[in-house]
Coordinates of C-alpha atoms in Angstrom, one line a residue:
Chain A
M71 CA -37.9 2.2 186.5
E72 CA -37.3 5.2 184.3
F73 CA -39.4 8.3 184.0
L74 CA -39.4 11.2 181.6
C75 CA -39.1 14.5 183.5
S76 CA -38.4 18.1 182.7
E77 CA -35.7 19.9 184.7
E78 CA -38.5 21.8 186.5
D79 CA -40.1 18.5 187.5
I80 CA -36.8 17.3 189.0
V81 CA -36.1 20.6 190.7
N82 CA -39.6 20.6 192.2
W83 CA -39.0 17.1 193.5
L84 CA -35.8 18.2 195.2
A85 CA -37.4 21.4 196.5
S86 CA -40.1 19.3 198.1
K87 CA -37.3 17.6 200.1
L88 CA -35.7 20.7 201.4
E89 CA -37.4 20.5 204.8
E90 CA -36.9 16.9 205.5
Y91 CA -33.4 16.6 204.0
A92 CA -30.2 18.6 203.8
V93 CA -29.9 18.9 200.0
Y94 CA -26.3 19.3 198.8
I95 CA -25.4 20.6 195.3
P96 CA -21.9 21.1 193.9
S97 CA -20.5 24.6 193.4
E98 CA -17.1 25.3 191.8
Y99 CA -15.5 24.9 195.2
G100 CA -17.3 22.0 196.9
F101 CA -20.7 20.7 198.0
E102 CA -23.0 23.4 199.4
R103 CA -26.2 23.0 201.3
A104 CA -29.1 24.4 199.3
S105 CA -31.3 26.7 201.3
S106 CA -34.0 27.4 198.6
S107 CA -35.2 26.0 195.4
D108 CA -33.5 28.8 193.5
E109 CA -30.1 27.1 194.1
L110 CA -31.3 23.8 192.6
K111 CA -30.3 23.0 189.1
L112 CA -29.0 20.1 187.0
N113 CA -26.1 21.7 185.2
F114 CA -23.7 22.0 188.2
P115 CA -19.9 21.8 187.9
L116 CA -17.7 19.1 189.2
P117 CA -16.5 20.8 192.4
A118 CA -12.8 21.0 193.3
I119 CA -13.4 19.4 196.7
S120 CA -14.9 16.0 196.2
I121 CA -18.0 14.3 197.7
K122 CA -15.8 12.6 200.3
S123 CA -15.8 15.9 202.4
L124 CA -19.5 15.3 203.2
F125 CA -18.8 11.9 204.8
F126 CA -15.1 12.2 205.7
P127 CA -14.4 15.9 206.4
H128 CA -10.9 17.3 206.2
S129 CA -10.9 17.6 209.9
D130 CA -13.2 15.9 212.4
V131 CA -13.3 15.9 216.2
L132 CA -13.2 12.2 217.3
M133 CA -13.4 12.7 221.1
R134 CA -12.7 15.1 223.9
F135 CA -10.8 14.5 227.2
R136 CA -12.3 15.8 230.4
G137 CA -10.0 15.0 233.2
K138 CA -9.8 11.2 233.2
E139 CA -13.0 10.9 231.2
I140 CA -13.0 10.3 227.4
V141 CA -16.1 11.7 225.7
E142 CA -17.0 10.4 222.3
A143 CA -17.9 13.1 219.8
L144 CA -20.0 11.4 217.1
P145 CA -21.5 13.7 214.4
D146 CA -25.3 14.2 214.3
E147 CA -27.2 12.0 211.9
E148 CA -28.4 14.0 209.0
K149 CA -30.8 13.0 206.2
K150 CA -29.1 14.1 203.0
I151 CA -29.8 14.3 199.3
V152 CA -26.6 14.8 197.4
L153 CA -26.6 15.9 193.8
T154 CA -23.4 14.7 192.1
K155 CA -21.7 13.4 189.0
A156 CA -20.9 9.8 188.2
C157 CA -17.3 10.0 189.3
D158 CA -18.0 11.2 192.8
A159 CA -21.0 8.8 193.1
N160 CA -18.7 5.9 192.3
S161 CA -16.0 7.1 194.7
L162 CA -18.5 6.3 197.5
K163 CA -18.1 2.6 196.7
V164 CA -14.4 2.9 197.5
L165 CA -14.9 4.9 200.7
D166 CA -17.7 2.5 201.8
A167 CA -15.4 -0.4 201.3
V168 CA -12.8 1.2 203.7
F169 CA -15.0 2.8 206.3
L170 CA -18.0 0.4 206.4
S171 CA -15.9 -2.8 206.5
E172 CA -15.1 -4.3 210.0
P173 CA -14.5 -2.5 212.3
V174 CA -17.0 0.0 211.0
D175 CA -16.0 3.6 211.3
P176 CA -18.8 5.2 213.2
Y177 CA -18.1 8.8 212.2
Y178 CA -18.3 7.9 208.5
E179 CA -21.2 5.6 209.0
R180 CA -23.3 8.2 210.8
R181 CA -22.9 10.7 208.0
R182 CA -23.3 8.2 205.3
K183 CA -26.3 6.1 206.3
N184 CA -29.3 8.4 205.6
T185 CA -28.0 9.6 202.2
V186 CA -29.8 9.6 198.9
I187 CA -27.4 10.0 196.0
V188 CA -28.8 11.7 192.9
T189 CA -26.4 11.3 190.0
V190 CA -26.6 13.5 186.9
E191 CA -24.8 11.8 184.0
C192 CA -22.3 14.0 182.1
E193 CA -22.8 14.1 178.4
Q194 CA -19.1 14.3 177.7
M195 CA -15.9 13.8 179.7
C196 CA -14.5 17.0 181.3
Y197 CA -11.0 18.2 180.6
G198 CA -8.6 15.8 182.3
G199 CA -11.3 13.4 183.2
F200 CA -11.3 9.8 182.0
C201 CA -14.3 8.2 183.7
K202 CA -15.8 6.7 180.6
D203 CA -12.3 5.5 179.5
I204 CA -12.2 3.2 182.6
G205 CA -15.8 2.1 182.5
I206 CA -17.2 4.3 185.2
E207 CA -21.1 4.1 185.0
P208 CA -23.4 6.3 186.9
E209 CA -24.3 5.0 190.4
G210 CA -26.9 6.2 192.8
D211 CA -30.4 6.0 194.2
V212 CA -31.5 8.2 191.3
V213 CA -29.6 8.5 188.0
I214 CA -30.6 11.3 185.7
R215 CA -29.7 11.3 182.0
R216 CA -30.4 14.1 179.4
R217 CA -32.9 13.1 176.7
G218 CA -33.3 15.9 174.3
K219 CA -34.9 18.8 176.2
S220 CA -36.0 16.5 179.0
Y221 CA -34.4 14.1 181.3
C222 CA -34.7 10.4 181.8
V223 CA -34.9 9.7 185.6
E224 CA -33.9 6.2 186.5
V225 CA -35.1 5.5 190.1
R226 CA -33.0 2.6 191.5
N227 CA -34.0 3.0 195.1
S228 CA -37.5 1.4 195.1
E229 CA -38.5 3.5 198.2
L230 CA -38.5 6.5 196.0
L231 CA -40.6 5.0 193.2
P232 CA -44.0 6.3 194.4
E233 CA -42.7 9.9 194.1
F234 CA -42.1 9.5 190.4
E235 CA -45.0 7.3 189.3
K236 CA -46.9 10.3 188.2
F237 CA -44.4 10.8 185.4
E238 CA -44.5 9.1 182.0
A239 CA -42.2 6.1 181.6
C240 CA -39.0 6.5 179.6
D241 CA -38.8 4.6 176.3
E242 CA -36.1 2.0 177.1
G243 CA -35.0 1.3 173.5
A244 CA -33.8 4.8 173.0
E245 CA -32.0 4.5 176.4
E246 CA -29.7 1.7 175.1
T247 CA -28.5 3.7 172.1
A248 CA -28.0 6.7 174.2
K249 CA -25.7 4.8 176.6
G250 CA -23.7 3.2 173.9
T251 CA -20.6 1.2 174.7
K252 CA -17.1 2.3 174.9
E253 CA -13.9 0.4 175.0
N254 CA -12.3 0.2 178.4
L255 CA -8.9 1.7 178.2
L256 CA -7.7 0.8 181.7
N257 CA -4.1 -0.5 181.3
I258 CA -2.8 -1.8 184.7
E259 CA -1.6 -5.3 184.0
W260 CA 1.9 -4.0 183.6
L261 CA 2.0 -3.0 187.3
E262 CA 2.4 -6.7 188.2
D263 CA 6.0 -6.5 187.1
A264 CA 6.9 -2.9 187.5
F265 CA 7.7 -2.4 191.2
E266 CA 11.3 -1.7 190.5
S267 CA 10.7 0.0 187.1
E268 CA 12.5 3.2 186.3
V269 CA 9.2 4.7 185.4
W270 CA 8.7 5.8 189.0
D271 CA 11.8 7.8 189.0
E272 CA 10.9 9.5 185.7
V273 CA 7.3 10.3 186.6
S274 CA 8.0 11.6 190.1
R275 CA 11.0 13.7 189.1
F276 CA 9.1 17.0 189.0
C277 CA 6.6 16.1 191.8
I278 CA 6.7 18.8 194.5
S279 CA 5.1 16.6 197.2
C280 CA 2.3 19.1 197.7
G281 CA -0.3 16.4 198.2
V282 CA -2.9 18.1 196.1
C283 CA -3.6 14.9 194.1
T284 CA -4.5 13.1 197.3
Y285 CA -6.5 15.9 199.0
L286 CA -8.6 16.5 195.9
C287 CA -9.0 12.8 195.0
P288 CA -12.5 11.5 195.9
T289 CA -11.1 8.0 196.7
C290 CA -8.0 8.9 198.7
H291 CA -8.8 8.4 202.3
C292 CA -5.5 8.4 204.3
F293 CA -5.8 10.3 207.5
D294 CA -3.9 11.4 210.6
I295 CA -5.0 11.3 214.2
T296 CA -3.6 14.0 216.5
D297 CA -4.3 15.5 219.9
S298 CA -4.9 19.2 219.9
G299 CA -5.2 20.3 223.5
R300 CA -8.0 18.3 225.1
V301 CA -9.4 17.3 221.7
R302 CA -8.4 14.3 219.5
I303 CA -9.0 15.1 215.8
R304 CA -8.8 13.3 212.6
T305 CA -7.5 15.1 209.6
W306 CA -6.8 14.3 205.9
D307 CA -3.3 13.2 205.4
S308 CA -1.3 12.4 202.2
C309 CA 0.9 9.4 201.3
Q310 CA 2.9 11.9 199.2
F311 CA 4.5 13.5 202.4
P312 CA 7.8 12.1 203.6
Y313 CA 6.6 12.2 207.2
F314 CA 3.6 10.1 206.4
T315 CA 5.5 6.8 206.9
M316 CA 8.5 7.9 208.8
H317 CA 9.1 5.9 212.0
T318 CA 10.0 7.7 215.2
S319 CA 13.4 6.2 214.9
G320 CA 13.9 8.2 211.7
Y321 CA 13.7 5.1 209.5
N322 CA 11.4 5.7 206.5
P323 CA 10.2 2.8 204.3
R324 CA 9.2 5.3 201.6
P325 CA 11.9 7.9 201.8
E326 CA 11.9 9.2 198.2
K327 CA 9.2 10.7 195.9
K328 CA 9.4 7.7 193.6
H329 CA 8.5 5.4 196.4
R330 CA 5.5 7.5 197.4
L331 CA 4.2 8.1 194.0
R332 CA 4.6 4.4 193.3
N333 CA 2.6 3.5 196.4
R334 CA -0.2 5.8 195.4
I335 CA -0.6 4.2 192.0
Y336 CA -0.2 0.7 193.3
H337 CA -2.7 1.4 196.1
K338 CA -5.3 2.5 193.7
F339 CA -4.8 0.0 190.9
S340 CA -3.3 -3.1 192.6
Y341 CA -3.5 -3.2 196.4
F342 CA -7.1 -1.9 196.7
P343 CA -8.4 -4.3 194.0
Q344 CA -6.6 -7.2 195.8
R345 CA -8.2 -6.2 199.1
Y346 CA -11.7 -5.0 198.1
G347 CA -12.2 -6.2 194.5
I348 CA -12.5 -2.7 192.9
V349 CA -10.1 -0.2 191.4
A350 CA -9.8 2.9 193.7
C351 CA -9.9 5.5 190.9
V352 CA -13.0 6.9 189.3
G353 CA -11.4 9.0 186.5
C354 CA -12.6 12.3 187.8
G355 CA -9.4 14.0 186.5
R356 CA -8.9 16.3 189.5
C357 CA -5.3 15.2 190.0
V358 CA -4.7 15.7 186.3
R359 CA -6.2 19.2 186.2
M360 CA -4.8 20.4 189.5
C361 CA -1.3 19.0 189.7
P362 CA 1.1 22.0 189.8
S363 CA 3.7 19.8 188.2
R364 CA 1.4 18.5 185.5
I365 CA 1.9 14.9 186.5
D366 CA -0.8 13.0 184.5
I367 CA -2.0 9.7 186.0
R368 CA -3.6 8.8 182.6
E369 CA -0.1 8.3 181.1
L370 CA 0.4 5.5 183.7
V371 CA -3.0 3.7 183.7
L372 CA -4.6 4.2 180.3
R373 CA -3.9 2.4 177.0
R374 CA -2.8 4.9 174.4
D375 CA -3.3 3.9 170.8
Chain B
M53 CA -18.4 0.0 219.5
N54 CA -16.3 3.0 218.4
P55 CA -12.9 1.5 217.4
Y56 CA -11.2 4.8 217.9
L57 CA -12.2 5.2 221.5
P58 CA -9.6 4.3 224.1
K59 CA -10.7 3.2 227.5
P60 CA -9.1 4.6 230.6
A61 CA -6.5 2.5 232.3
V62 CA -4.3 3.0 235.4
I63 CA -0.6 2.5 235.6
K64 CA -0.1 -0.1 238.2
E65 CA 3.7 -0.5 238.1
I66 CA 6.7 1.0 236.3
H67 CA 10.0 -0.9 235.9
R68 CA 13.1 0.8 234.6
E69 CA 14.7 -1.4 232.0
V70 CA 17.4 0.8 230.6
E71 CA 18.7 4.2 231.7
G72 CA 20.2 7.0 229.6
E73 CA 19.2 9.0 226.6
R74 CA 17.1 6.3 225.0
A75 CA 15.7 5.1 228.3
I76 CA 13.3 2.1 228.3
K77 CA 10.6 1.5 230.9
T78 CA 8.0 -1.2 231.3
F79 CA 4.6 -0.1 232.3
R80 CA 2.0 -2.5 233.7
I81 CA -1.4 -1.1 233.2
R82 CA -5.0 -2.2 234.0
P83 CA -8.1 -0.9 232.2
I84 CA -10.5 0.5 234.8
D85 CA -13.3 -1.8 233.5
G86 CA -10.9 -4.7 233.8
N87 CA -11.7 -6.2 230.4
F88 CA -8.9 -6.8 228.0
D89 CA -8.4 -10.3 226.5
F90 CA -5.5 -10.7 224.1
T91 CA -3.3 -13.2 222.4
P92 CA 0.5 -13.0 222.8
G93 CA 2.0 -10.9 220.0
Q94 CA -1.0 -8.5 219.7
T95 CA -0.6 -4.8 220.1
A96 CA -2.5 -1.9 221.5
M97 CA -2.6 1.9 221.2
V98 CA -1.7 3.7 224.4
S99 CA -2.9 7.3 224.8
V100 CA -1.5 10.1 226.8
F101 CA -4.4 12.5 226.7
G102 CA -3.5 15.7 224.9
K103 CA -0.3 14.3 223.6
G104 CA -1.5 11.5 221.3
E105 CA -1.4 7.8 221.0
S106 CA 1.2 5.3 219.9
M107 CA 1.2 1.6 219.1
F108 CA 3.1 -0.8 221.3
A109 CA 3.5 -4.6 221.4
I110 CA 2.0 -6.1 224.5
S111 CA 5.1 -7.4 226.3
A112 CA 3.7 -9.7 228.9
Y113 CA 1.0 -12.3 229.4
P114 CA -1.6 -12.3 231.0
D115 CA -0.6 -9.0 232.6
I116 CA -0.9 -6.0 230.3
E117 CA 2.6 -4.5 230.0
F118 CA 4.2 -2.2 227.5
T119 CA 8.0 -1.8 227.2
V120 CA 8.6 1.7 225.9
M121 CA 11.7 3.5 224.6
R122 CA 11.7 7.2 225.1
V123 CA 12.0 8.6 221.6
G124 CA 9.1 10.8 220.6
R125 CA 6.3 13.0 222.0
V126 CA 4.0 10.3 223.3
T127 CA 6.8 8.1 224.7
S128 CA 8.5 11.0 226.4
A129 CA 5.1 11.9 228.0
L130 CA 4.7 8.3 229.1
H131 CA 8.1 8.2 230.7
Q132 CA 7.1 11.2 232.9
M133 CA 4.1 9.4 234.2
K134 CA 3.8 7.9 237.6
K135 CA 2.2 4.8 239.2
G136 CA -1.5 5.6 239.6
D137 CA -1.7 7.9 236.6
T138 CA -4.4 7.3 234.0
V139 CA -3.6 6.6 230.3
G140 CA -5.9 5.3 227.5
I141 CA -5.7 1.9 226.0
R142 CA -7.3 0.8 222.7
G143 CA -7.2 -2.7 221.5
P144 CA -6.0 -5.4 221.4
L145 CA -5.1 -4.9 217.8
G146 CA -3.6 -7.1 215.1
N147 CA -3.3 -10.9 214.8
G148 CA -0.9 -12.2 217.5
F149 CA 1.1 -15.4 217.4
P150 CA -0.6 -18.7 216.6
V151 CA 0.4 -20.1 220.0
K152 CA -2.3 -22.8 219.9
E153 CA -1.0 -24.1 216.6
W154 CA 2.5 -24.4 218.1
E155 CA 1.4 -26.7 220.9
G156 CA 3.7 -29.8 221.0
K157 CA 6.5 -28.0 219.3
N158 CA 9.9 -26.8 220.5
I159 CA 10.0 -23.0 220.6
L160 CA 13.0 -20.8 219.8
L161 CA 12.7 -17.1 220.6
I162 CA 15.3 -14.7 219.2
G163 CA 15.1 -11.1 220.2
G164 CA 17.3 -8.1 219.7
G165 CA 17.1 -4.8 221.8
V166 CA 13.6 -3.6 222.5
G167 CA 12.5 -6.2 219.9
M168 CA 12.4 -8.7 222.8
A169 CA 9.1 -7.0 223.9
P170 CA 6.6 -8.9 221.8
L171 CA 8.6 -12.1 222.3
R172 CA 8.2 -11.8 226.1
S173 CA 4.4 -12.2 225.7
V174 CA 5.0 -15.6 224.0
L175 CA 7.6 -16.5 226.6
H176 CA 5.1 -15.8 229.5
Y177 CA 2.3 -17.7 227.7
I178 CA 4.6 -20.7 227.2
L179 CA 5.7 -20.7 230.8
D180 CA 2.1 -20.5 231.9
N181 CA 1.3 -23.5 229.7
R182 CA 4.7 -25.2 230.0
D183 CA 3.4 -28.8 229.6
K184 CA 1.8 -28.1 226.2
Y185 CA 5.2 -27.2 224.6
G186 CA 8.5 -29.0 224.0
G187 CA 11.9 -27.4 224.5
L188 CA 12.2 -23.7 225.0
T189 CA 15.2 -21.7 223.9
V190 CA 15.6 -18.0 224.3
M191 CA 18.3 -15.8 222.7
C192 CA 18.3 -12.2 223.7
G193 CA 20.9 -9.7 222.6
A194 CA 21.6 -6.0 223.0
R195 CA 24.4 -3.5 222.5
T196 CA 25.7 -3.8 226.0
S197 CA 24.6 -5.7 229.1
K198 CA 23.0 -2.5 230.4
D199 CA 20.7 -2.4 227.3
I200 CA 19.3 -5.9 227.8
I201 CA 15.7 -5.5 228.8
Y202 CA 14.1 -8.0 231.2
R203 CA 17.6 -9.0 232.2
D204 CA 16.8 -10.1 235.8
E205 CA 13.8 -12.1 234.6
L206 CA 15.9 -13.8 231.9
E207 CA 18.8 -14.6 234.2
K208 CA 16.4 -16.2 236.7
L209 CA 14.9 -18.3 233.9
M210 CA 18.4 -19.7 233.1
D211 CA 18.0 -22.2 235.9
G212 CA 15.2 -24.1 234.2
E213 CA 15.3 -23.2 230.6
D214 CA 17.8 -22.8 227.7
V215 CA 18.4 -19.0 227.8
W216 CA 21.3 -17.2 226.0
L217 CA 22.2 -13.5 226.5
S218 CA 24.5 -11.6 224.2
V219 CA 26.1 -8.2 223.8
D220 CA 27.6 -6.6 220.7
N221 CA 30.9 -5.4 222.4
E222 CA 33.3 -7.2 224.7
E223 CA 32.5 -7.2 228.4
E224 CA 34.2 -8.9 231.3
G225 CA 32.8 -12.3 232.0
W226 CA 31.1 -12.7 228.6
F227 CA 32.5 -15.3 226.2
K228 CA 33.6 -13.9 222.9
L229 CA 32.4 -15.9 219.8
N230 CA 34.6 -16.5 216.9
W231 CA 34.1 -13.3 215.0
D232 CA 34.9 -14.6 211.5
K233 CA 33.4 -18.1 211.8
P234 CA 30.8 -18.0 214.6
E235 CA 29.7 -21.5 213.8
E236 CA 33.1 -22.8 214.9
S237 CA 33.0 -21.1 218.3
Q238 CA 33.8 -23.4 221.2
I239 CA 31.4 -22.3 223.8
P240 CA 32.5 -23.6 227.3
D241 CA 29.9 -25.8 229.1
G242 CA 27.6 -23.8 231.3
T243 CA 28.4 -20.5 229.6
R244 CA 25.2 -18.6 228.7
K245 CA 26.5 -15.1 228.2
L246 CA 28.1 -14.4 224.8
V247 CA 29.8 -11.5 222.9
G248 CA 28.5 -11.4 219.3
F249 CA 25.7 -10.1 217.2
V250 CA 22.4 -12.0 217.6
P251 CA 22.7 -13.8 214.2
M252 CA 26.2 -15.0 215.3
V253 CA 24.7 -16.4 218.4
V254 CA 22.2 -18.4 216.3
A255 CA 25.1 -19.7 214.2
A256 CA 27.2 -20.6 217.2
V257 CA 24.5 -22.2 219.4
K258 CA 23.0 -24.1 216.4
P259 CA 19.4 -24.7 217.5
S260 CA 17.9 -27.8 215.9
P261 CA 15.1 -27.2 213.3
E262 CA 13.5 -30.5 214.3
N263 CA 9.8 -29.9 215.3
C264 CA 10.8 -26.3 216.1
I265 CA 9.2 -22.9 215.6
A266 CA 11.6 -19.9 215.5
V267 CA 10.2 -16.5 216.4
T268 CA 12.5 -13.5 215.9
C269 CA 12.0 -9.8 216.6
G270 CA 14.4 -6.9 216.5
P271 CA 16.0 -4.4 214.1
P272 CA 15.4 -5.2 210.4
V273 CA 19.1 -5.9 209.7
M274 CA 19.2 -8.3 212.6
I275 CA 16.1 -10.2 211.5
K276 CA 17.5 -10.5 208.0
F277 CA 20.7 -12.2 209.1
V278 CA 19.0 -14.3 211.8
V279 CA 16.6 -15.7 209.1
Q280 CA 19.6 -16.4 206.8
N281 CA 21.3 -18.3 209.6
L282 CA 18.2 -20.2 210.5
L283 CA 17.7 -21.3 206.9
K284 CA 21.4 -22.4 206.9
L285 CA 20.7 -24.6 209.9
G286 CA 17.9 -26.3 208.0
F287 CA 14.9 -24.3 209.2
K288 CA 12.1 -24.1 206.6
E289 CA 10.6 -20.7 205.8
E290 CA 7.3 -22.0 207.3
Q291 CA 9.0 -22.5 210.6
I292 CA 10.1 -18.9 211.0
Y293 CA 7.9 -16.1 212.3
T294 CA 8.6 -12.5 212.9
T295 CA 6.8 -9.2 213.5
L296 CA 6.9 -6.2 211.2
E297 CA 6.4 -2.6 212.3
N298 CA 5.5 0.6 210.5
K299 CA 4.2 4.0 211.4
M300 CA 0.6 3.6 212.5
K301 CA -2.3 5.9 213.4
C302 CA -5.7 4.1 213.3
G303 CA -4.6 0.5 214.1
I304 CA -7.6 -0.9 212.2
G305 CA -6.5 -0.9 208.6
K306 CA -8.1 2.4 207.5
C307 CA -5.6 5.3 207.7
G308 CA -3.4 4.0 205.0
R309 CA 0.1 4.4 206.3
C310 CA 1.3 1.0 207.5
N311 CA 0.7 -0.9 204.3
I312 CA 3.3 -3.2 202.7
G313 CA 1.6 -4.0 199.4
S314 CA -2.0 -4.8 200.1
V315 CA -1.2 -5.9 203.7
Y316 CA -1.9 -3.6 206.6
V317 CA 0.7 -4.4 209.3
C318 CA -1.7 -3.0 212.0
K319 CA -4.6 -5.2 211.2
D320 CA -3.2 -8.2 209.2
G321 CA 0.0 -8.3 211.3
P322 CA 2.1 -7.5 213.1
V323 CA 2.9 -11.3 213.1
F324 CA 3.9 -12.8 209.7
R325 CA 5.4 -16.1 208.7
Y326 CA 8.6 -15.7 206.7
D327 CA 7.3 -17.5 203.5
F328 CA 4.5 -14.9 203.4
I329 CA 6.8 -11.9 204.0
K330 CA 8.9 -13.1 201.1
K331 CA 6.0 -12.6 198.7
L332 CA 5.4 -8.9 199.8
P333 CA 6.7 -6.1 197.6
P334 CA 10.1 -4.9 198.9
D335 CA 8.6 -1.8 200.4
F336 CA 9.7 -1.9 204.0

């Protein structure tokens, strides 16, 4: 069901939730918890730190050791409403596939389960972004699209329908033209026969192995587990670091930058689809914008005419 | 059930396998709650609280033992522990060997160095269920006779089973194989201790592929030439199993570091049949 609302209507709806829910809204840096209705708006930026940090934080205490006792440290459950853009909303499908498949990751599951995703569609792609080029459509419990000076609010989670029934229904015909169709430019078939290609040498030549692409990526989910004193923690890790795969013996199956960059591309566009049926990239463009060496993933996975 | 949570376990026994810089010890441990059902070939994460956890093959059956070489932070801490100390155990993890499928077949186990550890769990299982299997042949090699793990156990086993030990360098009382043409070696009757790399032992002893399953574990270069020699003897790829290893952290297919192609060694492995391994991208 779709409803025609003003920005004020939507902000008022979110404001009415502030007591029951933690409402998160993106800032330039990351997702911030809103403390009052003044902070709620629909034209928020795509934050540098992606939505994954809300469910899979950069560091997380897994357990504590007290003598011979092992004490589980699960996070508190929190009812969340998260305002986001289509790319980050889609990245949750990838993270869910990893962390909610058997055996379920209880740390992620606790943070994820009582979450309402409110996605505001972008009118155009951001610099470096390629979401629409690879067919990323808005996902979420509520999807909001601009319609002139108002917004069309598509309520996909039926539990939320009663809260919007007071609004006028959106005219569906106009909706179709607004969405339009765009050719999917994803070009990944060539990977089937490119494992030994020289392209990996060429593309990785100027990589400085900083890991920014992976830390900022909303779908990258590799992690490390380490003991720090009497606490076992999980931290984000990066497949772009040489130590990531190095055996204790010193042997390293991915010793060179080209092997590591190749693995990142294959993981997203070949291995992940084989395992979970979806591509592990949402076209947010963070890696394109933020790479200090200007390595551009679009040159590897998009059709260029 | 939190899959990251180890359970406390007590070290019941420690056996020194190899001394020296890269010492190897076998630890027998028992979870305090007593529960730990596993299949031979499965692995487990062992925690030293405050130091970290490492993945090891379970090297016995049905006892829970780990044969650990002292190389890194966790293994060094483990080597300092004493009988009665508490560690953490998480698992069993991975797939294990399809030992039920192998019933009625001849079994050939080929191990090199500490790679003998996962094979010993199969060996124990077969000895426990001896009537369900055909012939049993064990080949176990190491750099020197002092580096052969489970040596006492394997020497005792020579009375009843077809067991071969080998070392890389010449030692007194060990028969040297033909270095250039190992398949032409004339091994004297009753000799079971050979000088030669493990693949040469395979070529010299010439196990029959007839109704046989070959399982090999050891350094990658050893596995490569063992498999070549098995294929030369007429073994089919479907008759050859091995275990792969990679750096691991989660052990449940999530942390992203042990993949070979779309396969996670920790969860989908560590046991793979050779025809399957051949289809993986050459990334290991």
